[in-house]
Tab-separated table of C-alpha atoms in Angstrom:
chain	number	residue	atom	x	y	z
P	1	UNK	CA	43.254	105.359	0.849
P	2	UNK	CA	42.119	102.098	0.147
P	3	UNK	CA	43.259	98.342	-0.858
P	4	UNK	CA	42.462	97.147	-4.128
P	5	UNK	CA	43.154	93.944	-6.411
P	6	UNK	CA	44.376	94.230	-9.564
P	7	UNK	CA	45.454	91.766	-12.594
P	8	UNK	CA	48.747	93.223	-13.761
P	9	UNK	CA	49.143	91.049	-16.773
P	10	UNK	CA	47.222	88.571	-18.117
P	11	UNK	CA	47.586	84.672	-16.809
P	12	UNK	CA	46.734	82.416	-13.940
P	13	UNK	CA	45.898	83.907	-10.347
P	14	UNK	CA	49.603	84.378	-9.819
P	15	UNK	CA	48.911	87.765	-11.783
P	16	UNK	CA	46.213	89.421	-9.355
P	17	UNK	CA	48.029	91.731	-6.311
P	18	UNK	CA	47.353	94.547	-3.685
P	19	UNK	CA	47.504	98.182	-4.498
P	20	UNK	CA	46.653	101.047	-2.481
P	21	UNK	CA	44.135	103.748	-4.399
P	22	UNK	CA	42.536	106.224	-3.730
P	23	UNK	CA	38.661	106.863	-3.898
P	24	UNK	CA	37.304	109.087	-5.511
P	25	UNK	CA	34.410	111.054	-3.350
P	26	UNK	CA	30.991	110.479	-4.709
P	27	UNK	CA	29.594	113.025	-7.672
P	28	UNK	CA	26.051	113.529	-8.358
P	29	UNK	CA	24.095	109.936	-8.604
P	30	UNK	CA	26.798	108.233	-6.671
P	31	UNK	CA	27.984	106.847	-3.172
P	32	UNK	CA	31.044	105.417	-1.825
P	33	UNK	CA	30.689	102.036	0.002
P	34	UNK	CA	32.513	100.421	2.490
P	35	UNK	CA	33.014	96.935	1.980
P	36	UNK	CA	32.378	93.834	3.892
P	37	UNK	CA	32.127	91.201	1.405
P	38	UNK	CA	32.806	91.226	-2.187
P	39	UNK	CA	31.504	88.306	-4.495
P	40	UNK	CA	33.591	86.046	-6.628
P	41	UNK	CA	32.488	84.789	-10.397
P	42	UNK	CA	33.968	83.090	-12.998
P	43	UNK	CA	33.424	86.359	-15.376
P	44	UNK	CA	36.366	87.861	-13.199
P	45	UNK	CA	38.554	84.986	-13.857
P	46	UNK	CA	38.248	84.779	-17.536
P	47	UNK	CA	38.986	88.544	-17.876
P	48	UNK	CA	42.542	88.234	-16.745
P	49	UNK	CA	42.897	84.617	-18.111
P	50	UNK	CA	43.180	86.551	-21.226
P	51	UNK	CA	39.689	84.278	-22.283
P	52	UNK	CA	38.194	88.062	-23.798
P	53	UNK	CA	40.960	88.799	-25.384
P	54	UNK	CA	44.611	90.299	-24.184
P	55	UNK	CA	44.429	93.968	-24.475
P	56	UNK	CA	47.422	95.601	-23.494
P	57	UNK	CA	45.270	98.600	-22.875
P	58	UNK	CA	43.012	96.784	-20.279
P	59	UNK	CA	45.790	96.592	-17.943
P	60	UNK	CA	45.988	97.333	-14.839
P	61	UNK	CA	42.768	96.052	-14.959
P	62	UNK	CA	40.454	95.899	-11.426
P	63	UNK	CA	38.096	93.076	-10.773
P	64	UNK	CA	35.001	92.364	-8.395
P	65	UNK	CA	31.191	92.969	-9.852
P	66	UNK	CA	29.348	92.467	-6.503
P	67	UNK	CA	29.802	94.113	-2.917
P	68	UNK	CA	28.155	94.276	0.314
P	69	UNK	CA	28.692	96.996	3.043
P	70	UNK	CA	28.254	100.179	4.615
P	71	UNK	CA	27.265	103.425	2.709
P	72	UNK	CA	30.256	106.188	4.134
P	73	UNK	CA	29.568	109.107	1.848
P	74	UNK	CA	26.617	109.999	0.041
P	75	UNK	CA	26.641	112.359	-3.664
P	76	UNK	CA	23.762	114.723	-4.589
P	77	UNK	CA	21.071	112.817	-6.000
P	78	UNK	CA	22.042	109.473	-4.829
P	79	UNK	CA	18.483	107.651	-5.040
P	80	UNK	CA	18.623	103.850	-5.707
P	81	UNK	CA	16.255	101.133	-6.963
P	82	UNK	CA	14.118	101.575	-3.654
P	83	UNK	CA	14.756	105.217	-3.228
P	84	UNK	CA	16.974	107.832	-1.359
P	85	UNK	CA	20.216	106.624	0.046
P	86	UNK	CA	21.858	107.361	3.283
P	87	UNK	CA	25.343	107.312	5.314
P	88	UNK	CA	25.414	104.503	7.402
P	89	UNK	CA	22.656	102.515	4.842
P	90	UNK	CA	24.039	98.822	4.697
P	91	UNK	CA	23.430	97.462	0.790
P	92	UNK	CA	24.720	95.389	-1.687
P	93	UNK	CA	25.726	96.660	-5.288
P	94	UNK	CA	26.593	95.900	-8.459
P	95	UNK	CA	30.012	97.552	-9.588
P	96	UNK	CA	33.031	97.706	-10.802
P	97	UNK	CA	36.460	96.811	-9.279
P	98	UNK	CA	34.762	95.253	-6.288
P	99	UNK	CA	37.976	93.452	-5.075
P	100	UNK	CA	38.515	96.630	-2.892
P	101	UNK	CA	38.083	98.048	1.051
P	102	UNK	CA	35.904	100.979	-0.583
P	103	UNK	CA	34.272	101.735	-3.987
P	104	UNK	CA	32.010	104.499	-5.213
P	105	UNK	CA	29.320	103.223	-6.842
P	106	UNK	CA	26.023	104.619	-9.193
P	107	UNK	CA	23.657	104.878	-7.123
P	108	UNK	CA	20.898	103.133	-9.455
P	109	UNK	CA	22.951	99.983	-8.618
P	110	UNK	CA	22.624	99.849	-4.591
P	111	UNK	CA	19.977	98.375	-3.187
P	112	UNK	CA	19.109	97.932	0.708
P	113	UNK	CA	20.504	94.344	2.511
P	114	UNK	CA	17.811	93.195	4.713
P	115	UNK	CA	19.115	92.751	8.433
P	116	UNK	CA	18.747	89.058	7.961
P	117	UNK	CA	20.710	88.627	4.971
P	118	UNK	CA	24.632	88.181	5.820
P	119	UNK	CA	27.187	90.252	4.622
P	120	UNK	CA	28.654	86.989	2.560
P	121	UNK	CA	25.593	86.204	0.691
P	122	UNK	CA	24.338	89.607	0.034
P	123	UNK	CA	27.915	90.015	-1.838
P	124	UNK	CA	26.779	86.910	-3.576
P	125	UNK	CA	23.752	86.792	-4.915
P	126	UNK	CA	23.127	89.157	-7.209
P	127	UNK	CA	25.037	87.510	-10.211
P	128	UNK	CA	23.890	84.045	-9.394
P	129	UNK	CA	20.330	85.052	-8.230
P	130	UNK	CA	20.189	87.691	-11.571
P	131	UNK	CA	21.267	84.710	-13.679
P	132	UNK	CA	18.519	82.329	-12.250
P	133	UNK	CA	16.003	84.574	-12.503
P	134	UNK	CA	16.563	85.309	-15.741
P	135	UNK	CA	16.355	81.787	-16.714
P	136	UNK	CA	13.207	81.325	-15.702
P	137	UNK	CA	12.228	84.062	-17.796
P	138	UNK	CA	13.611	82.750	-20.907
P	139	UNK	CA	11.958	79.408	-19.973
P	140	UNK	CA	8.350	80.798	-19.515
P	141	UNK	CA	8.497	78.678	-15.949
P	142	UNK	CA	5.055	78.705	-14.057
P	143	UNK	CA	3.195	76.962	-11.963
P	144	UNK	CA	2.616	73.400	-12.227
P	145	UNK	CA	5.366	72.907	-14.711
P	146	UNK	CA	7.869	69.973	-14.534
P	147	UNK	CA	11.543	71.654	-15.250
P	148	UNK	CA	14.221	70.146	-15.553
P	149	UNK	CA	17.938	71.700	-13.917
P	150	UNK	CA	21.091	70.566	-15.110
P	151	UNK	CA	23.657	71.686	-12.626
P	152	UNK	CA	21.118	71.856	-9.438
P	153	UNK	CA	23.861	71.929	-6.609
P	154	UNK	CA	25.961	74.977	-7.777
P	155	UNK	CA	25.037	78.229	-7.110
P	156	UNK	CA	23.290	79.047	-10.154
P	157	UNK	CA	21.306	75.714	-10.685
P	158	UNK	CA	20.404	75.841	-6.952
P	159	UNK	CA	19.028	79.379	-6.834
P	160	UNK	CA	16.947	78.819	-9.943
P	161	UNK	CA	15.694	75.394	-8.875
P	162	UNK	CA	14.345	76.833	-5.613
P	163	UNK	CA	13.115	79.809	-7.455
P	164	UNK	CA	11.181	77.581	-9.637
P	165	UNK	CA	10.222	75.655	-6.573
P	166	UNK	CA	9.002	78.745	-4.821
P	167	UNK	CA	6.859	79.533	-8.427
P	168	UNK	CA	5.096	76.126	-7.648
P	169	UNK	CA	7.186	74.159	-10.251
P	170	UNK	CA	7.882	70.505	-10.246
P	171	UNK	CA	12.229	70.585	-10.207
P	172	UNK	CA	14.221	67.943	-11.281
P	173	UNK	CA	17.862	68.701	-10.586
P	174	UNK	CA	20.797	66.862	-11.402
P	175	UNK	CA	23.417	66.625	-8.864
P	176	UNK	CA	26.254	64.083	-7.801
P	177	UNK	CA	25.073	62.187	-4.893
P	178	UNK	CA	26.727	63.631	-2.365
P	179	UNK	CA	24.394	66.366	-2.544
P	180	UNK	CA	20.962	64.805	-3.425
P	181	UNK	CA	20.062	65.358	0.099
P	182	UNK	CA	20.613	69.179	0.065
P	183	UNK	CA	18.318	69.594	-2.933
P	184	UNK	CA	15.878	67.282	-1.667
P	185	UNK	CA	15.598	70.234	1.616
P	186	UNK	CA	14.857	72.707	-1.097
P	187	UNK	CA	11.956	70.892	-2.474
P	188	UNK	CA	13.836	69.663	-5.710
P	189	UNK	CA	13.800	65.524	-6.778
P	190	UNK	CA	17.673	65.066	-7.416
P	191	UNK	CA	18.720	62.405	-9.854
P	192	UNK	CA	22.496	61.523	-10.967
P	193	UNK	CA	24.040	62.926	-14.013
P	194	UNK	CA	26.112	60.191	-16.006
P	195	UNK	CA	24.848	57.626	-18.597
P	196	UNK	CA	21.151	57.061	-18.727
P	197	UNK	CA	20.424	60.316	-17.774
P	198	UNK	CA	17.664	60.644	-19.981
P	199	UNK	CA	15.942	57.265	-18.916
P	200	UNK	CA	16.315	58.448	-14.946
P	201	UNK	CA	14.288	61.371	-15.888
P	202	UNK	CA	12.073	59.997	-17.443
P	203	UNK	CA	11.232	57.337	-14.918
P	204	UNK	CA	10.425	60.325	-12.378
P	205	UNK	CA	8.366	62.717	-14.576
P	206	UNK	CA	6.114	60.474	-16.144
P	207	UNK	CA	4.166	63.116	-17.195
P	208	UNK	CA	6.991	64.599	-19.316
P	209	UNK	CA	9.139	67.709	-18.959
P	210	UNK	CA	7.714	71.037	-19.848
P	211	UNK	CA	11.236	73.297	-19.716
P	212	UNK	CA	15.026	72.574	-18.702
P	213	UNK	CA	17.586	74.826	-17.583
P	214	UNK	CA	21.111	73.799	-18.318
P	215	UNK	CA	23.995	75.560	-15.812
P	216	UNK	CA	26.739	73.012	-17.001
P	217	UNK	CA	27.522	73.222	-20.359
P	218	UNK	CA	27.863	69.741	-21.270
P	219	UNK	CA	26.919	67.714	-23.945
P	220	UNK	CA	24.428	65.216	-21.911
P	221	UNK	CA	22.760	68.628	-20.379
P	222	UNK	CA	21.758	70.205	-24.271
P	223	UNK	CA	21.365	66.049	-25.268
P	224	UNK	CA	19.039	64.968	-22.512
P	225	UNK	CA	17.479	68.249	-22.570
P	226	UNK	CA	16.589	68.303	-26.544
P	227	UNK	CA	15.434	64.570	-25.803
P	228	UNK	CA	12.720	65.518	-23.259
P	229	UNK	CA	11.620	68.875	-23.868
P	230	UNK	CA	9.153	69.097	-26.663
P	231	UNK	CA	9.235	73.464	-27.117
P	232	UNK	CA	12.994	74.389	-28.164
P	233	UNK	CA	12.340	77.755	-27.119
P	234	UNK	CA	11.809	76.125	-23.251
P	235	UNK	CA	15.581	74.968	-23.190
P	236	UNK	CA	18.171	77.623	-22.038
P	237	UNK	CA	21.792	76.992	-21.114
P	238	UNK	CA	24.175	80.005	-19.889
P	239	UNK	CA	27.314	77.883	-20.793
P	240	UNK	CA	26.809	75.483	-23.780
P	241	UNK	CA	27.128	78.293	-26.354
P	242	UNK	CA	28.490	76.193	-28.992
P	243	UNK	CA	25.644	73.779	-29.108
P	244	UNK	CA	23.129	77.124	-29.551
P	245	UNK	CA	23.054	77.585	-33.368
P	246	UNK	CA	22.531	73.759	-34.357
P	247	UNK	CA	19.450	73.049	-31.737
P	248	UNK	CA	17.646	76.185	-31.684
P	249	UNK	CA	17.811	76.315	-27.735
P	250	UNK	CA	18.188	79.729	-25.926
P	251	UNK	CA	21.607	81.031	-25.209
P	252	UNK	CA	21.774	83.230	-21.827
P	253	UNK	CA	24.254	85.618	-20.645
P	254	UNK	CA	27.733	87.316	-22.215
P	255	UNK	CA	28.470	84.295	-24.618
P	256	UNK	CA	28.439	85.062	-28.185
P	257	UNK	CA	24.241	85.607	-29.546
P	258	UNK	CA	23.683	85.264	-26.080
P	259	UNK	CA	20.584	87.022	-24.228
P	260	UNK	CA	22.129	89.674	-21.760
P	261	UNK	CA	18.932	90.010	-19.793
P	262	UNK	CA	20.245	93.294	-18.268
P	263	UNK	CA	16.642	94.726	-16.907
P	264	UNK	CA	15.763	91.372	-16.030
P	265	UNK	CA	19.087	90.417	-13.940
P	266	UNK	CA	19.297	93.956	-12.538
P	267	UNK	CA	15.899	93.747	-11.334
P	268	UNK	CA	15.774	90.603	-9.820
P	269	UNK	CA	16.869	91.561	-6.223
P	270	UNK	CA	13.466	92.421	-5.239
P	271	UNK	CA	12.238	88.579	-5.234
P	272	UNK	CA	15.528	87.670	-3.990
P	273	UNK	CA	16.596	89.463	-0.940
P	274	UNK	CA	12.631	89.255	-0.148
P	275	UNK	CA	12.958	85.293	-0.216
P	276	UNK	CA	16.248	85.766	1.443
P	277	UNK	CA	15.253	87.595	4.285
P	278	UNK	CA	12.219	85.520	4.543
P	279	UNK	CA	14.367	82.321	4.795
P	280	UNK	CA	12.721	81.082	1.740
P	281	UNK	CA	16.044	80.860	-0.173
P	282	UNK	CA	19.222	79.453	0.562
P	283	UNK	CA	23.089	80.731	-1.105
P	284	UNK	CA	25.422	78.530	0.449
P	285	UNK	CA	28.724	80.006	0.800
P	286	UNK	CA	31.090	77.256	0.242
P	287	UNK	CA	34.331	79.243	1.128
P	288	UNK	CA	35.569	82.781	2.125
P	289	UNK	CA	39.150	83.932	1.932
P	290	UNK	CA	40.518	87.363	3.257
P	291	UNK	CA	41.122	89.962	0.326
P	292	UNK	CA	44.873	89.967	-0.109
P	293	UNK	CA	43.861	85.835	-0.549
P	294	UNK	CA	42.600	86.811	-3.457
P	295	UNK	CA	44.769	84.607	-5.674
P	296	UNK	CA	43.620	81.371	-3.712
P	297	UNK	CA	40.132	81.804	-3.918
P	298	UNK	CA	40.641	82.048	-7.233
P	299	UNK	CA	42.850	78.142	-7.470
P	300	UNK	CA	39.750	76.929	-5.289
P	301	UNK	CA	37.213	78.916	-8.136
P	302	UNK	CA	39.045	77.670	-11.090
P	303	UNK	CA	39.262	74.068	-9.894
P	304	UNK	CA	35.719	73.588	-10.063
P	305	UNK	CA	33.062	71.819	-7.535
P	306	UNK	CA	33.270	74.261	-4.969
P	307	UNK	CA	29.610	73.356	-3.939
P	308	UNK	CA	28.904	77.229	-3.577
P	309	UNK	CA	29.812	80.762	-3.428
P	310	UNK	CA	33.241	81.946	-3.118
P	311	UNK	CA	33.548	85.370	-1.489
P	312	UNK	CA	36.185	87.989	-0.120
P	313	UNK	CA	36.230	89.711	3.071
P	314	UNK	CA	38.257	93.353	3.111
């Protein structure tokens, strides 16, 4: 038996609770995981919120896309990303329900955790890391380009500004000041968001601004962004959706016309857990909470500004 979370109607956080389950043994292509660390992301919010819709049908529904831990049993044909896997292997993986003590997983969605890679930020990075990679894709970013991040402290905007950084881009992040210093350790020249945005920008990247990534979803992100950035096709935001079809900038992610980028996301742990283990890339985990918590770390998620990653520990 195991413990798993589970929305039993749709609403706030008060709706998510503890079940025991069992799990199911692993069948051909598969392997059951024990976890350490499961990742939160505002995807498993908004499906209980009721923001995809309120399907009666959907409930009990299970939550948790990301996982770190311990490989305990192993199906026939269980070979991963970077080949065989074995009991005892520690990896992360991408599946479904992750909000649980144990999950069996597909095995073409496990990949290996380096030894120097915690068991909190390995359950964390893949949606961030898959989401910042991918933006840099849309955005064509390369070296010696001046980009521009919108959103450069949270965990998104941070991994793809030092992923940009680590391509030998110029970054420009916005960031309250508060954390200006933190992105100035990762290479990146923070300025303020707020009124005269643009002007700020400018002032720094005399040169001009070849692409911008927007992480926000604001107004002044698309705004300042369509202001500086000469090639519409270099601007892509994973949250202004609404502003997508009247500028002709790139819409990223599950929002509606949006780019999924699934063989770009899904392959992106190979440059991250290599800059990860090589210290070359930070995920700051800004809070953990046990998993029967699971309801406050969601209040904490929801209320925004929580600087980082939020993750659960069975």
């Amino acid at each position: 038996m195991a413990i798993a979370i589970i929305a039993t109607a749709y609403g706030g956080p008060e709706v998510l609770t503890p079940i025991e389950i069992d799990v199911p043994a692993p069948g051909p292509g598969e392997v059951t995981v024990e976890v350490r660390a499961a990742g939160v992301n505002p995807f498993d919010y908004k499906r209980y919120s009721g923001a995809f819709g309120t399907d009666p049908d959907a409930l009990p529904m299970r939550l948790g896309g990301e996982v770190s831990g311990v490989v305990t049993a192993v199906g026939p044909d269980a070979v991963g990303p970077a080949g065989p896997i074995h009991l005892g292997d520690e990896v992360l993986a991408r599946v479904d329900g992750g909000y649980a003590t144990a999950v069996t997983a597909r095995a073409d969605r496990v990949v290996p955790k380096p030894k120097a890679v915690s068991w909190e930020v390995a359950a964390g990075i893949q949606a961030v890391g898959g989401t910042a990679v991918h933006t840099l894709a849309a955005t064509a970013v390369r070296a010696g380009d001046t980009v521009l991040v919108h959103g450069a402290a949270g965990s998104v905007g941070a991994t793809a500004a030092q992923l940009a950084v680590a391509r030998g881009a110029r970054v420009i992040g916005t960031a309250a000041p508060a954390r200006h210093e933190r992105l100035r350790g990762y290479g990146v020249e923070p300025v303020a968001y707020g009124p005269g945005l643009a002007d700020r920008v400018r002032a720094l990247a005399r040169g001009g601004v070849d692409a911008a990534i927007d992480t926000v979803g604001t107004d002044e992100a698309v705004d300042v962004s369509l202001a500086l950035v000469a090639d519409r096709a270099r601007i892509a935001t994973i949250a202004a959706f609404a502003r997508v079809a009247e500028t002709g900038i790139k819409a990223l992610g599950g929002g509606p016309g949006a780019d999924p980028g699934t063989e770009i996301r899904a392959g992106a742990w190979r440059e991250l857990l290599e800059l990860l283990g090589a210290d070359k890339l930070e995920l700051v985990v800004a809070a953990t909470y046990p998993l029967t918590e699971v309801a406050a770390a969601h209040e904490f998620v929801i209320a925004g500004h929580a600087g980082g990653k939020v993750v659960l520990l069975p």
